[in-house]
Short mmCIF file of C-alpha atoms and ligand atoms in Angstrom, two decimals:
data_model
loop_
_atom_site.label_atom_id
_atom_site.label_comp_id
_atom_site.label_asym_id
_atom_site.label_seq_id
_atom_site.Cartn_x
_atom_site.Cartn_y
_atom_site.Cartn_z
CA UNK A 192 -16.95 -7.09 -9.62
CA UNK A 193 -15.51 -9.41 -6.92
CA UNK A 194 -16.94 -8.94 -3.98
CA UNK A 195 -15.11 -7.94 -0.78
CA UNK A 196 -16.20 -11.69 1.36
CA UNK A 197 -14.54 -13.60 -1.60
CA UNK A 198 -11.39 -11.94 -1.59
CA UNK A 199 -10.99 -11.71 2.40
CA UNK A 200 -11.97 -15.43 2.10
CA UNK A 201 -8.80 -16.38 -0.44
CA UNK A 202 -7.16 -14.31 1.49
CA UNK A 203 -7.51 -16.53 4.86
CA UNK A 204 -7.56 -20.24 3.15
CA UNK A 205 -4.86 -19.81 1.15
CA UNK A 206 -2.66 -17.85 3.85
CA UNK A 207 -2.59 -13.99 2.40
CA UNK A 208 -3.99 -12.41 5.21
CA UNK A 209 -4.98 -13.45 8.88
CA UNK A 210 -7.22 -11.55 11.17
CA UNK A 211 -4.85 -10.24 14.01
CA UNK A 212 -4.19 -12.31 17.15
CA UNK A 213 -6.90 -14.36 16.46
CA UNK A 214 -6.73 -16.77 18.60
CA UNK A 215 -7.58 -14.59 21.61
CA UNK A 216 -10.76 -13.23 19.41
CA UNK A 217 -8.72 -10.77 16.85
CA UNK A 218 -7.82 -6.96 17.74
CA UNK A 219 -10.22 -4.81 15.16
CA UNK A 220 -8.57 -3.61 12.54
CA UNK A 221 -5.70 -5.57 12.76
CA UNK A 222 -4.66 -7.84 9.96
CA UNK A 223 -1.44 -10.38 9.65
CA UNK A 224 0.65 -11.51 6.90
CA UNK A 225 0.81 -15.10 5.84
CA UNK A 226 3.06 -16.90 4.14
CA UNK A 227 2.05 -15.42 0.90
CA UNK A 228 0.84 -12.39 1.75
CA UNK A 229 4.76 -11.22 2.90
CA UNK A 230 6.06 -12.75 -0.44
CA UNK A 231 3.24 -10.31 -2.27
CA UNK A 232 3.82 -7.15 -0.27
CA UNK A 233 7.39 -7.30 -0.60
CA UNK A 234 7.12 -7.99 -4.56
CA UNK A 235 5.58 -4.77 -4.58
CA UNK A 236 7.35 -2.91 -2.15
CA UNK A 237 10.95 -4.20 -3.58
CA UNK A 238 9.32 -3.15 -7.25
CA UNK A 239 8.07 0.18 -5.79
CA UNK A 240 11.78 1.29 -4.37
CA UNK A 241 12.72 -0.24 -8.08
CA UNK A 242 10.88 2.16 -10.21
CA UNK A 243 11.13 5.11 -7.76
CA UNK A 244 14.47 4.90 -6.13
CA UNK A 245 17.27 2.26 -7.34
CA UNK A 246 16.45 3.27 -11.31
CA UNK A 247 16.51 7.21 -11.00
CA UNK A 248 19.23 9.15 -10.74
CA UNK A 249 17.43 12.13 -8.89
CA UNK A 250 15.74 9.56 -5.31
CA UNK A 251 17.67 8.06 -2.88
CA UNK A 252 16.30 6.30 0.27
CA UNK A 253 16.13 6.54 4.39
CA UNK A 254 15.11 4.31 6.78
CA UNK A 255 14.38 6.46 9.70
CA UNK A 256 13.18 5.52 13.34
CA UNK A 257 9.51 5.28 13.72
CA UNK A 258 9.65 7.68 17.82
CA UNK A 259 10.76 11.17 17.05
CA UNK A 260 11.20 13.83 19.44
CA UNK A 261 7.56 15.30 20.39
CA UNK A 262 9.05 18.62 19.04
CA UNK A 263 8.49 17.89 15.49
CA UNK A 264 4.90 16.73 15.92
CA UNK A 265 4.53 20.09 17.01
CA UNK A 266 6.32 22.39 14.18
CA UNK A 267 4.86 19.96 11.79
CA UNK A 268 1.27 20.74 12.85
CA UNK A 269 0.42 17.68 13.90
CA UNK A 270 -0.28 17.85 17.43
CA UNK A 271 -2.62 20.70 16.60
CA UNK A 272 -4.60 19.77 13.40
CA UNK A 273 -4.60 16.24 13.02
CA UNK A 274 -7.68 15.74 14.21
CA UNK A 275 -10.51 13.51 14.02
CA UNK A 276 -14.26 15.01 14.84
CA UNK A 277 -16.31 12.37 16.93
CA UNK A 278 -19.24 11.08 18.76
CA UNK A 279 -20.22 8.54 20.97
CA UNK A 280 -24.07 6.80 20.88
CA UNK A 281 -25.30 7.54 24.31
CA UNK A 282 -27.23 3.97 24.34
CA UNK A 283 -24.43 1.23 23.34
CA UNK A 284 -21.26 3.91 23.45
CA UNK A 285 -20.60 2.74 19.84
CA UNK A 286 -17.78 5.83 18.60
CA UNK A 287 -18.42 6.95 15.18
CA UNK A 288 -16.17 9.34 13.21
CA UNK A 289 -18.98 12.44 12.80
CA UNK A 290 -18.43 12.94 9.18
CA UNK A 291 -18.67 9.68 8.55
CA UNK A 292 -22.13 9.78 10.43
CA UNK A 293 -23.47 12.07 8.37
CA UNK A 294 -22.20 11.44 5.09
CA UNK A 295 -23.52 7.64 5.52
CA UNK A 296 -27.01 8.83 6.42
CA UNK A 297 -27.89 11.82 4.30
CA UNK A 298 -27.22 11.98 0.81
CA UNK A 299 -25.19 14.64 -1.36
CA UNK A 300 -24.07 16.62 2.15
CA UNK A 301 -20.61 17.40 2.36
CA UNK A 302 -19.69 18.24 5.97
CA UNK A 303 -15.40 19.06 5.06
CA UNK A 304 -14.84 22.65 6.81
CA UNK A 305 -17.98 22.29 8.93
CA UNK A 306 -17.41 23.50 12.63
CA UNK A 307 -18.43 21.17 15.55
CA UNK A 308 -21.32 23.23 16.48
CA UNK A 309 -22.72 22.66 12.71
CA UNK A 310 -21.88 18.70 12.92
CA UNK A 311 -24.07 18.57 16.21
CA UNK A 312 -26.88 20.36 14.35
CA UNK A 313 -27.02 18.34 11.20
CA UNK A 314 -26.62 15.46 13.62
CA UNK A 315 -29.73 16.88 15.87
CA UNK A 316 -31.94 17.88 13.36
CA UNK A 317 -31.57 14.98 10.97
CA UNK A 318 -32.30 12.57 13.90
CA UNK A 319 -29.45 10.28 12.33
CA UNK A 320 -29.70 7.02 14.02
CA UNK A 321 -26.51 4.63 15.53
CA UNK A 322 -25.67 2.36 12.61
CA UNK A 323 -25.13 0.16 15.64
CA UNK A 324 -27.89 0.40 17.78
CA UNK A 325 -30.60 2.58 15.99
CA UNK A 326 -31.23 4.95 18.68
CA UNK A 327 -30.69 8.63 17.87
CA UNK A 328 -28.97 9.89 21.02
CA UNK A 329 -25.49 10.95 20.57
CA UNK A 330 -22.85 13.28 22.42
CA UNK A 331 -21.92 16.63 21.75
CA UNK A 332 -18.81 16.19 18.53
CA UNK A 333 -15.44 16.03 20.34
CA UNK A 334 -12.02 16.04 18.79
CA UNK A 335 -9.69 13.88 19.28
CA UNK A 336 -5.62 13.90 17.95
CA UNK A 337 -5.05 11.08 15.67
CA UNK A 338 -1.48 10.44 16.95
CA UNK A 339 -0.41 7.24 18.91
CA UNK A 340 0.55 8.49 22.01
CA UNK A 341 3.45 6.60 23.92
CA UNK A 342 5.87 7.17 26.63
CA UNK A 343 9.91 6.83 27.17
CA UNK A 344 11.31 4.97 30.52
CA UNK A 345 9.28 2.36 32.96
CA UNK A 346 8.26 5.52 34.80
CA UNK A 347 5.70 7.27 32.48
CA UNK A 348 5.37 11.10 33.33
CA UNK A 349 3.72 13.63 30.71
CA UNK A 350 7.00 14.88 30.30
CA UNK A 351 8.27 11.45 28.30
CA UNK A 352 5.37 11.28 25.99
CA UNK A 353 6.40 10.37 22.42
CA UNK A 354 4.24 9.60 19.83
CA UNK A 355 4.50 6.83 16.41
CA UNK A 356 4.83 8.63 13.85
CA UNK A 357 1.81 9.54 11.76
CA UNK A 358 3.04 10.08 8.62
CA UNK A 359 6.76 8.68 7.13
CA UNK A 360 7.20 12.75 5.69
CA UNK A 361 8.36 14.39 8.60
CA UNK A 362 12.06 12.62 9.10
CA UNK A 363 12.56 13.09 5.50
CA UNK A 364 12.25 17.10 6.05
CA UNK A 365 14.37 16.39 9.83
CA UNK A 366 16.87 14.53 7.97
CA UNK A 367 16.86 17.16 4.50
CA UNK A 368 20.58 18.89 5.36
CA UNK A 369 21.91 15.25 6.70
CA UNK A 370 20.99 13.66 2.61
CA UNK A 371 21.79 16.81 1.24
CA UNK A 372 25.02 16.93 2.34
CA UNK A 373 26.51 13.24 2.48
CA UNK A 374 24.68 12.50 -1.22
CA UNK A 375 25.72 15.78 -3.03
CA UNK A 376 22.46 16.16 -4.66
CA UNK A 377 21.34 19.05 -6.59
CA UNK A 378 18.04 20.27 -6.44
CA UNK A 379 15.14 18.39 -8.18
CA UNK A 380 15.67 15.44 -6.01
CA UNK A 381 13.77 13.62 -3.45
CA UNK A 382 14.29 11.56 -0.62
CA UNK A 383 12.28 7.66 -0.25
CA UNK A 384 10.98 5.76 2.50
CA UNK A 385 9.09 2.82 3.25
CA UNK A 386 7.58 1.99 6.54
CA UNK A 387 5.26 1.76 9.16
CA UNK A 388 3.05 4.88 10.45
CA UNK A 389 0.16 5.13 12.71
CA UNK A 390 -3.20 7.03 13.39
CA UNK A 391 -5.72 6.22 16.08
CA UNK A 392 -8.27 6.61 14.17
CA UNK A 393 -12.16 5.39 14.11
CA UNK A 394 -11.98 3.20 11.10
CA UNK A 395 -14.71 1.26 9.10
CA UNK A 396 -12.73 -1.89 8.56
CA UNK A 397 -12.95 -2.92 4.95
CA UNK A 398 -10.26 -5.84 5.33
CA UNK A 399 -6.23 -4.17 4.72
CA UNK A 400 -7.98 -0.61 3.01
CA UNK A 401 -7.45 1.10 6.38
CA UNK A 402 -5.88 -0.09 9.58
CA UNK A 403 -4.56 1.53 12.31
CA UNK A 404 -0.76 1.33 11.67
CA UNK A 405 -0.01 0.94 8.37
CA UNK A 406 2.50 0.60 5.59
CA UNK A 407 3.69 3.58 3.33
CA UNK A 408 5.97 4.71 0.52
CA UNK A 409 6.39 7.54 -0.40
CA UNK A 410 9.26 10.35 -1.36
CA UNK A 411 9.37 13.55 -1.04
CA UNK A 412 10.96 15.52 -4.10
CA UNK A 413 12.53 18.64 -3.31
CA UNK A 414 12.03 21.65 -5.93
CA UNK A 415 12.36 25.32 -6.75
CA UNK A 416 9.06 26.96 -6.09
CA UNK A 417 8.66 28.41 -9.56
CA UNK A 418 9.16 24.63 -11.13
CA UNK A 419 6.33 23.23 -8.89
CA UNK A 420 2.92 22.70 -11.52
CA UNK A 421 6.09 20.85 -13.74
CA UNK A 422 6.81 18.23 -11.69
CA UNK A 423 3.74 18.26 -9.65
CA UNK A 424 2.22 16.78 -13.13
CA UNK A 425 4.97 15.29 -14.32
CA UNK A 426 4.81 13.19 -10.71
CA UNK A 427 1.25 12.02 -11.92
CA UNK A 428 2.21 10.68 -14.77
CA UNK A 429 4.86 8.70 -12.79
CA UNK A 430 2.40 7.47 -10.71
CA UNK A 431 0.03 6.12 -13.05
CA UNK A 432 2.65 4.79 -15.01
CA UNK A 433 3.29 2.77 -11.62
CA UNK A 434 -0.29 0.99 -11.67
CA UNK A 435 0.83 -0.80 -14.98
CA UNK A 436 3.87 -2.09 -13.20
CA UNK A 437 2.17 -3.17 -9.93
CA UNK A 438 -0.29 -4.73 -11.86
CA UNK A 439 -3.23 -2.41 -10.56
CA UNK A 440 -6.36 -2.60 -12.57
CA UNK A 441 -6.39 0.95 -15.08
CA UNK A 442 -10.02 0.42 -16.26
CA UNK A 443 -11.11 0.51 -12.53
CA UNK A 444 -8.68 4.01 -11.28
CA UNK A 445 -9.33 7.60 -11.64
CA UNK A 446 -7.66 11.26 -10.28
CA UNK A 447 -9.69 13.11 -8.03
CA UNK A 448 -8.62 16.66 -7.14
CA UNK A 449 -9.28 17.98 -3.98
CA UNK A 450 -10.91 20.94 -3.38
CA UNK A 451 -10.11 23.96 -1.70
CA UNK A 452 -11.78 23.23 1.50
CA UNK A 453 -10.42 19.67 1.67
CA UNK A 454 -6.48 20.52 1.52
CA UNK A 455 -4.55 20.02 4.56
CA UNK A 456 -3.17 22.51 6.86
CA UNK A 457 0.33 21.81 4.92
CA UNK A 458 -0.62 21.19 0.73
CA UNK A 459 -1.95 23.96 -2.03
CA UNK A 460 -2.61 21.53 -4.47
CA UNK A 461 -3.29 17.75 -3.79
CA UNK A 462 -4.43 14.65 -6.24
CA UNK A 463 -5.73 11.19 -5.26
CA UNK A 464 -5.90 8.67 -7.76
CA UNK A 465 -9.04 6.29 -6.35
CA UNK A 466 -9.28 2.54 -6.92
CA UNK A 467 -13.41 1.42 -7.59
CA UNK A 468 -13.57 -1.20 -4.49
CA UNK A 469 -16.42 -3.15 -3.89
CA UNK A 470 -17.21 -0.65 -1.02
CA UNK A 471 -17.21 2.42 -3.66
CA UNK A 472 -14.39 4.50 -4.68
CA UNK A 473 -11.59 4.98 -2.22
CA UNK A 474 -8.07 6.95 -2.01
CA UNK A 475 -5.47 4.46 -2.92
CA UNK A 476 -2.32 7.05 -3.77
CA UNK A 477 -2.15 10.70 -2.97
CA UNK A 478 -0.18 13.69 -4.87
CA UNK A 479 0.45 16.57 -2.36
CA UNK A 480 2.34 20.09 -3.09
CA UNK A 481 2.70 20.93 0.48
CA UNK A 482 4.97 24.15 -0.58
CA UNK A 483 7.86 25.14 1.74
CA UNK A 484 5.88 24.61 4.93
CA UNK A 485 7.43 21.62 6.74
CA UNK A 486 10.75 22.76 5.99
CA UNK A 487 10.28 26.55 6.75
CA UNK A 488 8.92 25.46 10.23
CA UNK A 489 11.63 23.03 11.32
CA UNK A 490 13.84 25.39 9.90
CA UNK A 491 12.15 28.15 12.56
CA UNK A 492 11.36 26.07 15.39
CA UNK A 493 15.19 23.85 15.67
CA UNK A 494 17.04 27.13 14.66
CA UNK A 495 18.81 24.70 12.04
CA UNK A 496 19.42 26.07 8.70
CA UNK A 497 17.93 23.91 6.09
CA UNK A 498 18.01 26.37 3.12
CA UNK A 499 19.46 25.30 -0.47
CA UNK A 500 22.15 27.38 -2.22
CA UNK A 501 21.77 27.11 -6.06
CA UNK A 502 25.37 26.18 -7.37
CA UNK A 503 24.73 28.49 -10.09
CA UNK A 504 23.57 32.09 -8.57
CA UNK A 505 24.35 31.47 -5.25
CA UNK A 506 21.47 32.26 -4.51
CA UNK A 507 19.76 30.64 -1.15
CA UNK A 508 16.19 29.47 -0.46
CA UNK A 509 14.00 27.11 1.07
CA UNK A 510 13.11 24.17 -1.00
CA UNK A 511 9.15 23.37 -1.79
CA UNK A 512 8.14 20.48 -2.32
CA UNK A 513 5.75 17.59 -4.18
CA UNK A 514 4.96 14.97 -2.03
CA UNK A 515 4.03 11.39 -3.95
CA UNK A 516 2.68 9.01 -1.00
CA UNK A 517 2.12 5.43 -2.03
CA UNK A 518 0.12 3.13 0.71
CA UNK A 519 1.55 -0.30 0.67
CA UNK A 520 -0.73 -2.18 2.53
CA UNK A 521 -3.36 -0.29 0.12
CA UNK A 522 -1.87 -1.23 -3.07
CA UNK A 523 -1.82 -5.17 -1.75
CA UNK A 524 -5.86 -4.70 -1.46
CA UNK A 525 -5.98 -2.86 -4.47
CA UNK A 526 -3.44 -5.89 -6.44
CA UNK A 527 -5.31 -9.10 -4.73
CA UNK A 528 -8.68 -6.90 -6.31
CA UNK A 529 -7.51 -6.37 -9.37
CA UNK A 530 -5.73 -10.11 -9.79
CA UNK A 531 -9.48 -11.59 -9.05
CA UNK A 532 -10.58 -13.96 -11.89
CA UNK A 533 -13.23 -16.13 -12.21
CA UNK A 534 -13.57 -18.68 -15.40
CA UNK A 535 -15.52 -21.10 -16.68
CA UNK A 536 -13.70 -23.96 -17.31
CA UNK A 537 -15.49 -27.08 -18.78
CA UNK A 538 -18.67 -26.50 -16.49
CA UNK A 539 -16.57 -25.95 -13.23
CA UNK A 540 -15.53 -22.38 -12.38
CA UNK A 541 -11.81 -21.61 -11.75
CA UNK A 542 -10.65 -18.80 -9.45
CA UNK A 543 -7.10 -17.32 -11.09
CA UNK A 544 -5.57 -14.85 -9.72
CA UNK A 545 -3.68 -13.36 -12.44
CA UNK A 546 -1.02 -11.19 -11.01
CA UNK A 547 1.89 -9.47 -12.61
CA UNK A 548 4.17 -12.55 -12.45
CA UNK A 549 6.80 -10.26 -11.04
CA UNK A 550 4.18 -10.24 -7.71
CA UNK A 551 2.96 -13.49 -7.53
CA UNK A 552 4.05 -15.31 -4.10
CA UNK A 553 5.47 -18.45 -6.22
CA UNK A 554 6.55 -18.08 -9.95
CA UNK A 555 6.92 -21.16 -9.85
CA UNK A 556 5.74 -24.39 -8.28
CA UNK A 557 7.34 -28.00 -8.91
CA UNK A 558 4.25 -30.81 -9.01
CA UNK A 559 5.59 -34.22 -9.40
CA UNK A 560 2.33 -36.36 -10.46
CA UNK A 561 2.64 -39.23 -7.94
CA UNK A 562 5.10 -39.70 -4.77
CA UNK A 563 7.04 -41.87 -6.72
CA UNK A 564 8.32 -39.18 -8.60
CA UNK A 565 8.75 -37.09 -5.55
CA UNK A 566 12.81 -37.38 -5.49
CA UNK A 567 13.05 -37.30 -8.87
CA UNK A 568 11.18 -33.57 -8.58
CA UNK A 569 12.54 -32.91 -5.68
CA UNK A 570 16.21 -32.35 -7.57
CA UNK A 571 14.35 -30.64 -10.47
CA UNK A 572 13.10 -28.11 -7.46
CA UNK A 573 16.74 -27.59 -6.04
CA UNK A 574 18.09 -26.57 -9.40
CA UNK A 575 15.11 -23.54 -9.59
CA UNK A 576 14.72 -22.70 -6.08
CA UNK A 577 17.58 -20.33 -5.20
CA UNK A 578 17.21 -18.36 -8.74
CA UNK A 579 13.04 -18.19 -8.74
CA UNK A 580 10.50 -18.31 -5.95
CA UNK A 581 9.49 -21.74 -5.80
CA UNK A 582 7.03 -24.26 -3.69
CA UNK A 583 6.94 -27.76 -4.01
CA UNK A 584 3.43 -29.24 -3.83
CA UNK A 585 2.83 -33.12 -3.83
CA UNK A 586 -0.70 -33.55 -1.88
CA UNK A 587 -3.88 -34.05 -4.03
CA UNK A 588 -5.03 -34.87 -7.31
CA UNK A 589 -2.47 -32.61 -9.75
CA UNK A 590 -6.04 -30.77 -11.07
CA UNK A 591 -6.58 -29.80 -6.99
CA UNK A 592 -3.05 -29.08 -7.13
CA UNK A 593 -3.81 -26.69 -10.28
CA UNK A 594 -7.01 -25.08 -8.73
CA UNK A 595 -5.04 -24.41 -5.79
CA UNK A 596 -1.88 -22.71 -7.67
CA UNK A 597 -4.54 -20.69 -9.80
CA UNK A 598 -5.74 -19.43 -6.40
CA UNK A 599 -3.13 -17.82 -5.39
CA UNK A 600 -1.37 -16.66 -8.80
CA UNK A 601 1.45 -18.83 -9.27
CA UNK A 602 2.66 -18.81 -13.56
CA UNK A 603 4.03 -21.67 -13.83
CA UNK A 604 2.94 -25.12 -12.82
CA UNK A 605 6.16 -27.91 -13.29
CA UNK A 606 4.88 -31.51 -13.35
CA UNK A 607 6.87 -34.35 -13.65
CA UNK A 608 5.41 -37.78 -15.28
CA UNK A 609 6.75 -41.29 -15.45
CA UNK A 610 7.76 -40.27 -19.00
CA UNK A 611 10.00 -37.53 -17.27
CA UNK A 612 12.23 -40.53 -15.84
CA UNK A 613 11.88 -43.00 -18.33
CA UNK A 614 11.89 -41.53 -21.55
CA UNK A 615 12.44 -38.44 -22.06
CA UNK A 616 13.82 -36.32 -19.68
CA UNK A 617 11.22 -33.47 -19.68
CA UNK A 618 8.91 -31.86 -17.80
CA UNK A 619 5.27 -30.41 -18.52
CA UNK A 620 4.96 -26.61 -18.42
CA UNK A 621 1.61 -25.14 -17.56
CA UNK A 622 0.64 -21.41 -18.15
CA UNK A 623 -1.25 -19.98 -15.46
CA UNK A 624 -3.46 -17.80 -18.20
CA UNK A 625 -3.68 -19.64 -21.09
CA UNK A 626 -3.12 -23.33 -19.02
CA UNK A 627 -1.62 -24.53 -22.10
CA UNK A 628 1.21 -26.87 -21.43
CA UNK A 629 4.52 -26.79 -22.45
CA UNK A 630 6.93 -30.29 -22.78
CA UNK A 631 10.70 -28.95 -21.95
CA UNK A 632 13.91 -31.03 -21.86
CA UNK A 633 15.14 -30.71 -17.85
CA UNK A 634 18.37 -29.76 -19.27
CA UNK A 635 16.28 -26.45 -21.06
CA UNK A 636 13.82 -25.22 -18.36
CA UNK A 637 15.98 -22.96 -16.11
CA UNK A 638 16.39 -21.11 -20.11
CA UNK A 639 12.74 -21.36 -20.92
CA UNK A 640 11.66 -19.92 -17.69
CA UNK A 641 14.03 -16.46 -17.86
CA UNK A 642 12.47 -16.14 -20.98
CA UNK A 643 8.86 -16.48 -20.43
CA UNK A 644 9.23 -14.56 -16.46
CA UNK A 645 11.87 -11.63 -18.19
CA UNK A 646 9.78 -8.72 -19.14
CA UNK A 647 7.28 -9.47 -16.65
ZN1 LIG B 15 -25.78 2.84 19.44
#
């Protein structure tokens, strides 16, 4: 298995990821799209809304504004349960999520459920050192509310405090009669987003896995109660049917079910399916049924009415509902993993990464062989570039100029010869995979390449 340096290390020399504002000595946990890394997270995210939204009948989307008013922190829960347990190492004040503590140090102990009283004492008697520091001399557990405080207006008082959201779902259930009403949809349906949410949280870095804000999808499908084991499995299969399309390793996924004790506050049944990292298996998508209980409370605590009435009896209730979240920034980890190639290659190795070529940054990249040919190419590039995405790449020897398009997962390599010009009119055509090479009239390419990119 790739290991986690390599990958971070593409990542930075070939302009996926960047460490946030670097230059002033990063921000931890922060991370920055480069040039390719945008191109690759919105490949998947554009493929995501794809699959889920634009080619069902039953999803439609929202874009809704990250500040909501405090109240619905509150009737969602939020403000009172999502918490994080923690402690502080009396000697160099590292903070240190307590479960995390404790599961790191002692084997096979699950601490979900445990009260902070017990977390102290396994902490106490244990003598669990500071990963840090290696002294044993920690606070009592605290708790702290994983939402990103903020305020309104230059002059802050308590009164104005707003918080980024912490999860996408709750303007989805806010904005349930607004859809309802303006789409005409009939129950099963769900509603999609895509965006940015927050938790200020004690992470342990591992690159993009977890970050402080973050990148979502996820819908939330709307449902009779008595339907909900139906789609809650038919959802799953959805899902999984997903990590084909993305291009996310199979061999290396599983579904975990949580267990009673580890539900949230909101869900009766939930489902991960984990991703094997190099740092052990991790969440990388969540199933939730989280029942009636977001809608039921903003339906109490606004005094709106957000009941359904069934066309066909007349009959009106509160929708339940499954609850499919997708992280994005998660499933660009879990892609660049699962891309990560290494070959022999006549005695040399050659990094590839082999992404669905519906993802890769470039499909396709236009190499004349020597500057010479570079106008020549140039007007080979012009008649690709607004139908494919393209880069033009002239510096180097052309088998540097291979390695480096094998690096970051372009298809198709385009190089143009003297023969190009003065014989034939053709181009060479290299396969990323196989790096057999095609020769294809100029006049034929734009043809040859829907062929070999449709069905990607
Ligand atoms: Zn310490």
């Amino acid at each position: 298995m790739v290991t986690m340096e390599k990958v971070v290390s593409l990542c930075k020399r070939r302009g996926f990821v960047f460490q946030g504002s670097e230059i002033y000595g990063g921000l931890a946990n922060t991370w920055d799209y480069g040039p390719l890394g945008v191109e690759l997270k919105n490949n998947i995210q554009q493929a995501w809304w794809k699959f889920f939204v634009k080619d069902r009948a039953d999803v439609v989307g929202l874009d809704a504004a990250v500040l909501m008013n405090p109240k619905v922190w509150e009737a969602s829960g939020h403000v009172a349960n999502f918490n994080d347990a923690q402690v502080d190492c009396l000697q160099c004040k590292s903070r240190f999520r307590a479960d995390h503590l404790i599961e790191d140090t002692l084997e096979n102990v699950k601490v979900e459920g445990l009260s902070l009283t017990d977390l102290d004492k396994l902490i106490e008697q244990n003598k669990i050192k500071c990963p840090k520091c290696g002294q044993a001399k920690f606070t009592k557990t605290r708790v702290f509310n994983l939402l990103f405080k903020t305020n309104i207006g230059p002059l802050a008082a308590d009164s104005d405090d707003v918080f980024l959201r912490g999860e996408l779902a709750q303007s989805m259930f806010t904005n349930f009669k607004n859809v309802l009403n303006t789409s005409r949809k009939k129950l099963p349906f769900g509603i999609a987003q895509v965006g940015k949410a927050f938790r200020n949280e004690i992470t342990p870095g591992n690159f993009i896995f977890r970050t402080l804000e973050f990148d979502l999808m996820e819908f939330e499908y709307f449902i009779p109660e008595n339907e909900w084991e139906k789609h809650f499995d038919y959802w799953m299969t959805e899902m999984e049917k997903w990590l084909d399309t993305a291009g996310i390793d199979r061999s290396r996924t599983r579904i975990r079910q949580h267990s009673e004790d580890e539900l949230s506050h909101y869900s009766k049944k939930t489902a991960d399916i984990e991703f094997e990292t190099p740092f052990g298996w991790k969440e990388l998508y969540g199933l939730a049924y989280r029942t009636d209980f977001d809608l039921k409370n903003h339906m109490e605590k606004s005094g709106v009415d957000l009941t359904y009435m069934d066309p066909h009896t007349n009959e009106k209730f509160i929708p339940h509902v499954i609850e499919p979240t997708f992280g994005l920034s998660r499933s660009v980890l879990m892609v660049l993993l699962s891309a990560y190639h290494e070959e022999e290659v006549d005695g040399e190795t050659r990094v590839v990464m082999k992404f669905k070529k519906n993802m890769a940054p470039y499909q396709i990249a236009v190499l004349p062989l020597v500057n010479k040919l570079n106008d020549a190419a140039t007007e080979v590039w012009e008649k690709l570039r607004t139908s494919y995405s393209t880069d033009f790449d002239s510096s180097g020897s052309i088998g540097k100029r291979y390695r480096r398009h094998d690096e970051i997962g372009t298809p198709y390599c385009i190089t143009l010869d003297y023969e190009t010009i003065e014989k034939d009119q053709a181009v060479t055509v290299r396969d990323r995979d196989t790096m057999k090479q095609d020769r294809i009239k100029i006049t034929q390419l734009d043809k040859y390449l829907k062929e070999k990119l449709s069905g990607a």
